mmCIF file of C-alpha atoms in Angstrom:
data_model
loop_
_atom_site.group_PDB
_atom_site.id
_atom_site.type_symbol
_atom_site.label_atom_id
_atom_site.label_comp_id
_atom_site.label_asym_id
_atom_site.label_seq_id
_atom_site.Cartn_x
_atom_site.Cartn_y
_atom_site.Cartn_z
ATOM 1 C CA UNK N 176 -4.092 0.104 -14.924
ATOM 2 C CA UNK N 177 -1.907 -1.022 -17.603
ATOM 3 C CA UNK N 178 -2.250 -4.896 -16.702
ATOM 4 C CA UNK N 179 -6.310 -5.115 -16.491
ATOM 5 C CA UNK N 180 -9.366 -3.347 -15.185
ATOM 6 C CA UNK N 181 -12.303 -3.572 -12.969
ATOM 7 C CA UNK N 182 -15.961 -3.872 -13.637
ATOM 8 C CA UNK N 183 -18.641 -3.412 -11.187
ATOM 9 C CA UNK N 184 -21.063 -6.410 -11.076
ATOM 10 C CA UNK N 185 -24.420 -7.345 -9.676
ATOM 11 C CA UNK N 186 -25.248 -10.670 -8.167
ATOM 12 C CA UNK N 187 -28.280 -12.107 -9.645
ATOM 13 C CA UNK N 188 -29.613 -13.845 -6.471
ATOM 14 C CA UNK N 189 -28.157 -11.807 -4.037
ATOM 15 C CA UNK N 190 -29.043 -8.272 -5.872
ATOM 16 C CA UNK N 191 -25.895 -6.930 -4.591
ATOM 17 C CA UNK N 192 -22.963 -5.158 -6.298
ATOM 18 C CA UNK N 193 -19.355 -6.587 -6.577
ATOM 19 C CA UNK N 194 -16.153 -5.900 -7.978
ATOM 20 C CA UNK N 195 -14.901 -8.592 -10.690
ATOM 21 C CA UNK N 196 -11.041 -7.636 -11.239
ATOM 22 C CA UNK N 197 -9.677 -9.015 -14.772
ATOM 23 C CA UNK N 198 -6.464 -8.972 -16.683
ATOM 24 C CA UNK N 199 -6.055 -7.318 -20.126
ATOM 25 C CA UNK N 200 -5.754 -9.509 -23.015
ATOM 26 C CA UNK N 201 -1.885 -8.669 -23.232
ATOM 27 C CA UNK N 202 -1.336 -9.591 -19.697
ATOM 28 C CA UNK N 203 -3.010 -12.819 -19.921
ATOM 29 C CA UNK N 204 -0.104 -14.033 -22.409
ATOM 30 C CA UNK N 205 2.265 -12.952 -19.850
ATOM 31 C CA UNK N 206 2.838 -15.870 -17.571
ATOM 32 C CA UNK N 207 4.289 -13.861 -14.738
ATOM 33 C CA UNK N 208 1.446 -11.482 -14.796
ATOM 34 C CA UNK N 209 -1.138 -14.231 -14.291
ATOM 35 C CA UNK N 210 0.888 -15.809 -11.615
ATOM 36 C CA UNK N 211 1.282 -12.168 -9.838
ATOM 37 C CA UNK N 212 -2.683 -12.004 -10.344
ATOM 38 C CA UNK N 213 -3.261 -15.235 -8.891
ATOM 39 C CA UNK N 214 -0.704 -14.539 -5.655
ATOM 40 C CA UNK N 215 -2.621 -11.323 -5.148
ATOM 41 C CA UNK N 216 -5.969 -13.158 -4.684
ATOM 42 C CA UNK N 217 -4.323 -15.895 -2.381
ATOM 43 C CA UNK N 218 -2.678 -13.400 -0.246
ATOM 44 C CA UNK N 219 -5.664 -11.097 0.107
ATOM 45 C CA UNK N 220 -8.044 -14.053 0.693
ATOM 46 C CA UNK N 221 -6.188 -15.046 4.144
ATOM 47 C CA UNK N 222 -6.829 -11.823 5.332
ATOM 48 C CA UNK N 223 -9.487 -10.610 7.599
ATOM 49 C CA UNK N 224 -8.862 -7.096 8.690
ATOM 50 C CA UNK N 225 -11.970 -4.657 7.785
ATOM 51 C CA UNK N 226 -9.048 -2.668 6.195
ATOM 52 C CA UNK N 227 -8.231 -4.943 3.368
ATOM 53 C CA UNK N 228 -10.754 -5.612 0.477
ATOM 54 C CA UNK N 229 -12.350 -8.567 0.951
ATOM 55 C CA UNK N 230 -11.869 -11.293 -1.849
ATOM 56 C CA UNK N 231 -14.954 -13.062 -2.467
ATOM 57 C CA UNK N 232 -13.882 -15.626 -5.196
ATOM 58 C CA UNK N 233 -11.202 -16.588 -7.462
ATOM 59 C CA UNK N 234 -11.664 -18.465 -10.825
ATOM 60 C CA UNK N 235 -11.339 -19.106 -14.535
ATOM 61 C CA UNK N 236 -13.575 -18.707 -17.374
ATOM 62 C CA UNK N 237 -13.802 -21.093 -20.031
ATOM 63 C CA UNK N 238 -11.247 -19.526 -22.328
ATOM 64 C CA UNK N 239 -8.809 -19.596 -19.396
ATOM 65 C CA UNK N 240 -9.084 -15.925 -18.307
ATOM 66 C CA UNK N 241 -8.509 -15.482 -14.551
ATOM 67 C CA UNK N 242 -10.563 -13.092 -12.492
ATOM 68 C CA UNK N 243 -10.713 -12.135 -8.820
ATOM 69 C CA UNK N 244 -14.287 -11.202 -7.071
ATOM 70 C CA UNK N 245 -14.140 -8.643 -4.386
ATOM 71 C CA UNK N 246 -16.326 -6.274 -2.502
ATOM 72 C CA UNK N 247 -17.517 -3.350 -4.334
ATOM 73 C CA UNK N 248 -16.040 0.170 -2.821
ATOM 74 C CA UNK N 249 -17.530 3.327 -2.992
ATOM 75 C CA UNK N 250 -15.155 6.400 -2.786
ATOM 76 C CA UNK N 251 -11.619 6.839 -3.753
ATOM 77 C CA UNK N 252 -8.020 6.556 -3.035
ATOM 78 C CA UNK N 253 -5.795 8.696 -1.010
ATOM 79 C CA UNK N 254 -3.915 9.929 -3.844
ATOM 80 C CA UNK N 255 -7.355 11.191 -5.698
ATOM 81 C CA UNK N 256 -8.103 12.749 -2.405
ATOM 82 C CA UNK N 257 -4.565 14.663 -1.926
ATOM 83 C CA UNK N 258 -5.212 15.845 -5.502
ATOM 84 C CA UNK N 259 -8.929 17.005 -4.660
ATOM 85 C CA UNK N 260 -8.071 18.396 -1.272
ATOM 86 C CA UNK N 261 -4.119 19.000 -0.812
ATOM 87 C CA UNK N 262 -2.563 18.194 2.349
ATOM 88 C CA UNK N 263 -4.875 16.720 5.074
ATOM 89 C CA UNK N 264 -5.404 17.840 8.861
ATOM 90 C CA UNK N 265 -3.067 16.092 11.347
ATOM 91 C CA UNK N 266 -5.328 13.884 12.888
ATOM 92 C CA UNK N 267 -7.400 12.841 9.663
ATOM 93 C CA UNK N 268 -3.999 11.861 7.839
ATOM 94 C CA UNK N 269 -2.744 9.703 11.088
ATOM 95 C CA UNK N 270 -6.342 7.881 11.510
ATOM 96 C CA UNK N 271 -5.879 6.877 7.880
ATOM 97 C CA UNK N 272 -2.403 5.579 8.578
ATOM 98 C CA UNK N 273 -3.568 3.853 11.319
ATOM 99 C CA UNK N 274 -6.090 2.101 9.766
ATOM 100 C CA UNK N 275 -3.960 0.912 7.063
ATOM 101 C CA UNK N 276 -1.383 -0.265 9.681
ATOM 102 C CA UNK N 277 -4.046 -2.582 10.978
ATOM 103 C CA UNK N 278 -4.277 -4.156 7.961
ATOM 104 C CA UNK N 279 -0.396 -4.130 7.162
ATOM 105 C CA UNK N 280 -0.047 -5.825 10.624
ATOM 106 C CA UNK N 281 -2.277 -8.625 9.734
ATOM 107 C CA UNK N 282 -0.328 -9.006 6.070
ATOM 108 C CA UNK N 283 2.832 -9.348 8.147
ATOM 109 C CA UNK N 284 1.570 -11.693 10.678
ATOM 110 C CA UNK N 285 0.525 -14.028 7.573
ATOM 111 C CA UNK N 286 4.337 -13.839 6.591
ATOM 112 C CA UNK N 287 3.884 -11.396 3.672
ATOM 113 C CA UNK N 288 5.551 -8.090 2.804
ATOM 114 C CA UNK N 289 2.994 -5.741 0.762
ATOM 115 C CA UNK N 290 6.063 -4.053 -1.182
ATOM 116 C CA UNK N 291 3.643 -1.461 -2.684
ATOM 117 C CA UNK N 292 2.159 0.964 -0.006
ATOM 118 C CA UNK N 293 1.548 4.176 -1.615
ATOM 119 C CA UNK N 294 -1.822 6.630 -1.386
ATOM 120 C CA UNK N 295 -3.119 5.334 -4.528
ATOM 121 C CA UNK N 296 -3.245 1.669 -2.845
ATOM 122 C CA UNK N 297 -5.307 3.127 0.147
ATOM 123 C CA UNK N 298 -8.830 3.199 -0.625
ATOM 124 C CA UNK N 299 -11.086 5.619 1.356
ATOM 125 C CA UNK N 300 -14.531 4.268 1.870
ATOM 126 C CA UNK N 301 -16.954 5.101 4.370
ATOM 127 C CA UNK N 302 -18.903 2.914 6.903
ATOM 128 C CA UNK N 303 -22.854 2.944 7.087
ATOM 129 C CA UNK N 304 -22.483 5.144 10.038
ATOM 130 C CA UNK N 305 -20.561 7.616 7.914
ATOM 131 C CA UNK N 306 -17.102 7.131 9.674
ATOM 132 C CA UNK N 307 -14.037 6.978 7.350
ATOM 133 C CA UNK N 308 -12.831 3.592 6.395
ATOM 134 C CA UNK N 309 -8.986 2.686 4.761
ATOM 135 C CA UNK N 310 -8.846 -0.464 2.579
ATOM 136 C CA UNK N 311 -5.468 -1.522 1.755
ATOM 137 C CA UNK N 312 -5.461 -2.551 -2.134
ATOM 138 C CA UNK N 313 -3.122 -4.191 -4.861
ATOM 139 C CA UNK N 314 -1.318 -7.633 -3.171
ATOM 140 C CA UNK N 315 0.127 -8.093 -6.846
ATOM 141 C CA UNK N 316 3.873 -7.928 -5.622
ATOM 142 C CA UNK N 317 3.139 -8.950 -2.139
ATOM 143 C CA UNK N 318 6.152 -11.421 -0.989
ATOM 144 C CA UNK N 319 5.836 -14.407 1.452
ATOM 145 C CA UNK N 320 8.947 -14.238 3.644
ATOM 146 C CA UNK N 321 9.382 -18.041 3.941
ATOM 147 C CA UNK N 322 8.932 -18.633 0.143
ATOM 148 C CA UNK N 323 11.896 -19.372 -1.901
ATOM 149 C CA UNK N 324 9.931 -18.600 -5.317
ATOM 150 C CA UNK N 325 11.539 -16.030 -7.276
ATOM 151 C CA UNK N 326 9.916 -12.494 -7.817
ATOM 152 C CA UNK N 327 7.565 -12.821 -10.796
ATOM 153 C CA UNK N 328 9.497 -10.186 -13.164
ATOM 154 C CA UNK N 329 11.691 -9.995 -15.665
ATOM 155 C CA UNK N 330 15.456 -9.383 -14.608
ATOM 156 C CA UNK N 331 16.103 -5.653 -14.088
ATOM 157 C CA UNK N 332 12.374 -4.413 -13.691
ATOM 158 C CA UNK N 333 11.726 -2.637 -10.449
ATOM 159 C CA UNK N 334 8.882 -3.789 -8.334
ATOM 160 C CA UNK N 335 6.928 -1.246 -6.568
ATOM 161 C CA UNK N 336 6.595 2.458 -6.583
ATOM 162 C CA UNK N 337 10.159 4.190 -6.242
ATOM 163 C CA UNK N 338 8.777 7.137 -4.586
ATOM 164 C CA UNK N 339 7.570 4.912 -1.646
ATOM 165 C CA UNK N 340 10.199 2.420 -1.752
ATOM 166 C CA UNK N 341 12.527 1.963 1.147
ATOM 167 C CA UNK N 342 16.276 2.264 0.239
ATOM 168 C CA UNK N 343 16.821 -1.753 0.535
ATOM 169 C CA UNK N 344 13.849 -2.303 -1.459
ATOM 170 C CA UNK N 345 15.847 -0.179 -4.116
ATOM 171 C CA UNK N 346 19.016 -2.238 -3.641
ATOM 172 C CA UNK N 347 17.355 -5.792 -3.438
ATOM 173 C CA UNK N 348 13.848 -6.271 -3.708
ATOM 174 C CA UNK N 349 13.650 -10.024 -3.048
ATOM 175 C CA UNK N 350 15.366 -9.905 0.513
ATOM 176 C CA UNK N 351 13.370 -6.937 2.234
ATOM 177 C CA UNK N 352 11.418 -7.567 5.358
ATOM 178 C CA UNK N 353 8.643 -6.103 7.336
ATOM 179 C CA UNK N 354 10.466 -2.919 7.567
ATOM 180 C CA UNK N 355 10.621 -2.116 4.494
ATOM 181 C CA UNK N 356 6.667 -1.426 4.502
ATOM 182 C CA UNK N 357 7.380 0.480 7.654
ATOM 183 C CA UNK N 358 9.559 3.001 5.480
ATOM 184 C CA UNK N 359 6.273 2.990 2.856
ATOM 185 C CA UNK N 360 3.965 3.697 5.402
ATOM 186 C CA UNK N 361 5.918 6.854 6.899
ATOM 187 C CA UNK N 362 6.602 8.305 3.230
ATOM 188 C CA UNK N 363 2.668 8.129 2.723
ATOM 189 C CA UNK N 364 2.053 9.931 6.100
ATOM 190 C CA UNK N 365 4.552 12.414 5.107
ATOM 191 C CA UNK N 366 2.474 12.920 1.599
ATOM 192 C CA UNK N 367 -0.515 13.161 3.427
ATOM 193 C CA UNK N 368 0.423 15.926 5.700
ATOM 194 C CA UNK N 369 2.465 17.976 3.050
ATOM 195 C CA UNK N 370 1.058 16.734 -0.354
ATOM 196 C CA UNK N 371 5.012 16.400 -0.960
ATOM 197 C CA UNK N 372 7.482 13.669 -0.667
ATOM 198 C CA UNK N 373 10.316 13.406 1.550
ATOM 199 C CA UNK N 374 12.530 12.402 -1.307
ATOM 200 C CA UNK N 375 12.653 14.610 -4.249
ATOM 201 C CA UNK N 376 13.618 13.940 -7.684
ATOM 202 C CA UNK N 377 12.522 14.969 -11.097
ATOM 203 C CA UNK N 378 13.270 11.585 -12.884
ATOM 204 C CA UNK N 379 13.330 7.880 -11.035
ATOM 205 C CA UNK N 380 17.344 7.830 -11.172
ATOM 206 C CA UNK N 381 17.198 11.173 -8.841
ATOM 207 C CA UNK N 382 14.320 9.733 -6.616
ATOM 208 C CA UNK N 383 16.433 6.776 -6.160
ATOM 209 C CA UNK N 384 19.492 8.464 -5.563
ATOM 210 C CA UNK N 385 17.658 11.009 -2.789
ATOM 211 C CA UNK N 386 16.148 7.913 -1.408
ATOM 212 C CA UNK N 387 19.575 6.206 -0.956
ATOM 213 C CA UNK N 388 21.942 9.411 0.020
ATOM 214 C CA UNK N 389 20.092 12.262 1.185
ATOM 215 C CA UNK N 390 18.541 13.158 4.238
ATOM 216 C CA UNK N 391 14.395 13.593 4.151
ATOM 217 C CA UNK N 392 12.964 16.933 3.846
ATOM 218 C CA UNK N 393 12.239 18.583 7.317
ATOM 219 C CA UNK N 394 8.144 18.500 7.837
ATOM 220 C CA UNK N 395 8.254 21.548 10.414
ATOM 221 C CA UNK N 396 9.755 23.475 7.181
ATOM 222 C CA UNK N 397 7.194 22.567 4.895
ATOM 223 C CA UNK N 398 4.332 22.656 7.153
ATOM 224 C CA UNK N 399 5.066 25.099 10.058
ATOM 225 C CA UNK N 400 2.851 24.657 13.244
ATOM 226 C CA UNK N 401 2.334 20.944 13.183
ATOM 227 C CA UNK N 402 3.319 19.093 16.437
ATOM 228 C CA UNK N 403 7.225 18.855 17.129
ATOM 229 C CA UNK N 404 7.267 15.364 18.048
ATOM 230 C CA UNK N 405 6.242 14.650 14.134
ATOM 231 C CA UNK N 406 9.728 15.415 13.054
ATOM 232 C CA UNK N 407 11.230 12.837 15.660
ATOM 233 C CA UNK N 408 8.780 10.222 14.287
ATOM 234 C CA UNK N 409 9.751 10.801 10.771
ATOM 235 C CA UNK N 410 13.417 10.502 11.979
ATOM 236 C CA UNK N 411 12.659 6.861 13.056
ATOM 237 C CA UNK N 412 10.169 5.780 10.233
ATOM 238 C CA UNK N 413 12.381 6.907 7.485
ATOM 239 C CA UNK N 414 15.794 5.828 8.785
ATOM 240 C CA UNK N 415 17.698 4.447 5.747
ATOM 241 C CA UNK N 416 19.475 1.660 8.011
ATOM 242 C CA UNK N 417 16.265 -0.862 8.799
ATOM 243 C CA UNK N 418 17.891 -1.749 12.049
ATOM 244 C CA UNK N 419 17.411 1.839 13.308
ATOM 245 C CA UNK N 420 14.019 2.404 12.188
ATOM 246 C CA UNK N 421 10.860 1.246 13.700
ATOM 247 C CA UNK N 422 10.870 -2.386 13.809
ATOM 248 C CA UNK N 423 7.514 -3.312 13.115
ATOM 249 C CA UNK N 424 4.284 -1.820 11.771
ATOM 250 C CA UNK N 425 2.934 -2.146 15.360
ATOM 251 C CA UNK N 426 5.457 -0.018 16.956
ATOM 252 C CA UNK N 427 4.944 2.879 14.220
ATOM 253 C CA UNK N 428 1.419 2.494 14.817
ATOM 254 C CA UNK N 429 1.779 3.082 18.656
ATOM 255 C CA UNK N 430 4.063 5.907 18.368
ATOM 256 C CA UNK N 431 1.467 7.662 16.068
ATOM 257 C CA UNK N 432 -1.317 7.036 18.306
ATOM 258 C CA UNK N 433 0.565 8.680 21.100
ATOM 259 C CA UNK N 434 1.253 11.737 18.963
ATOM 260 C CA UNK N 435 -2.471 11.786 18.326
ATOM 261 C CA UNK N 436 -3.627 11.311 21.937
#
């Protein structure tokens, strides 16, 4: 990405591949970027779910540059999967989202909100037996709900990805709670099933306006033949008022599991 890069490295003693995440030279000169990088490592290192990329080590080089060592993943993110394949089969899409929900449930239990759930941050790899396994990536803008620290960004810069961002996150990023991630996960599933978004716009301001004021597109009108209960699922997942939405990621996952069964 624009802030850094990831290298595949081999541990000399273990003869095993790892991923080494580094900040670019420009980012290293930005104190906020460095702080976000360290926060990402701390947040991810606390998580034990198999659906989170495992952090092995965090440290500094002699010149002060920071690095994160993570498990090496083979595969591609769900954004790439969609570009290659188009809309996914219902059961497959639901399976991927349920696995991501397992990770986000632990994120929330640790007191964090991810705030940047999107297909590009959900990495599809496979277990040794060939079964798919989603890994949630990028905790750079995760927020601890009990922290009084200000967001590590310049005033006026939007944190997150507007197309997957909840209405409340658009209004005030610092005060969102776990229900914002619930919204984002709903948008992700909609995208996986249709390869389009429930709120459209040619520009970021148009997308923001649509998310804040428009009703979501109807899933059944975009992809006829899907289970009719999915429409009511999205009505709850994409409710603009957080109090009327699924209240937890576990509640969303339970509703999805019933649809799959």
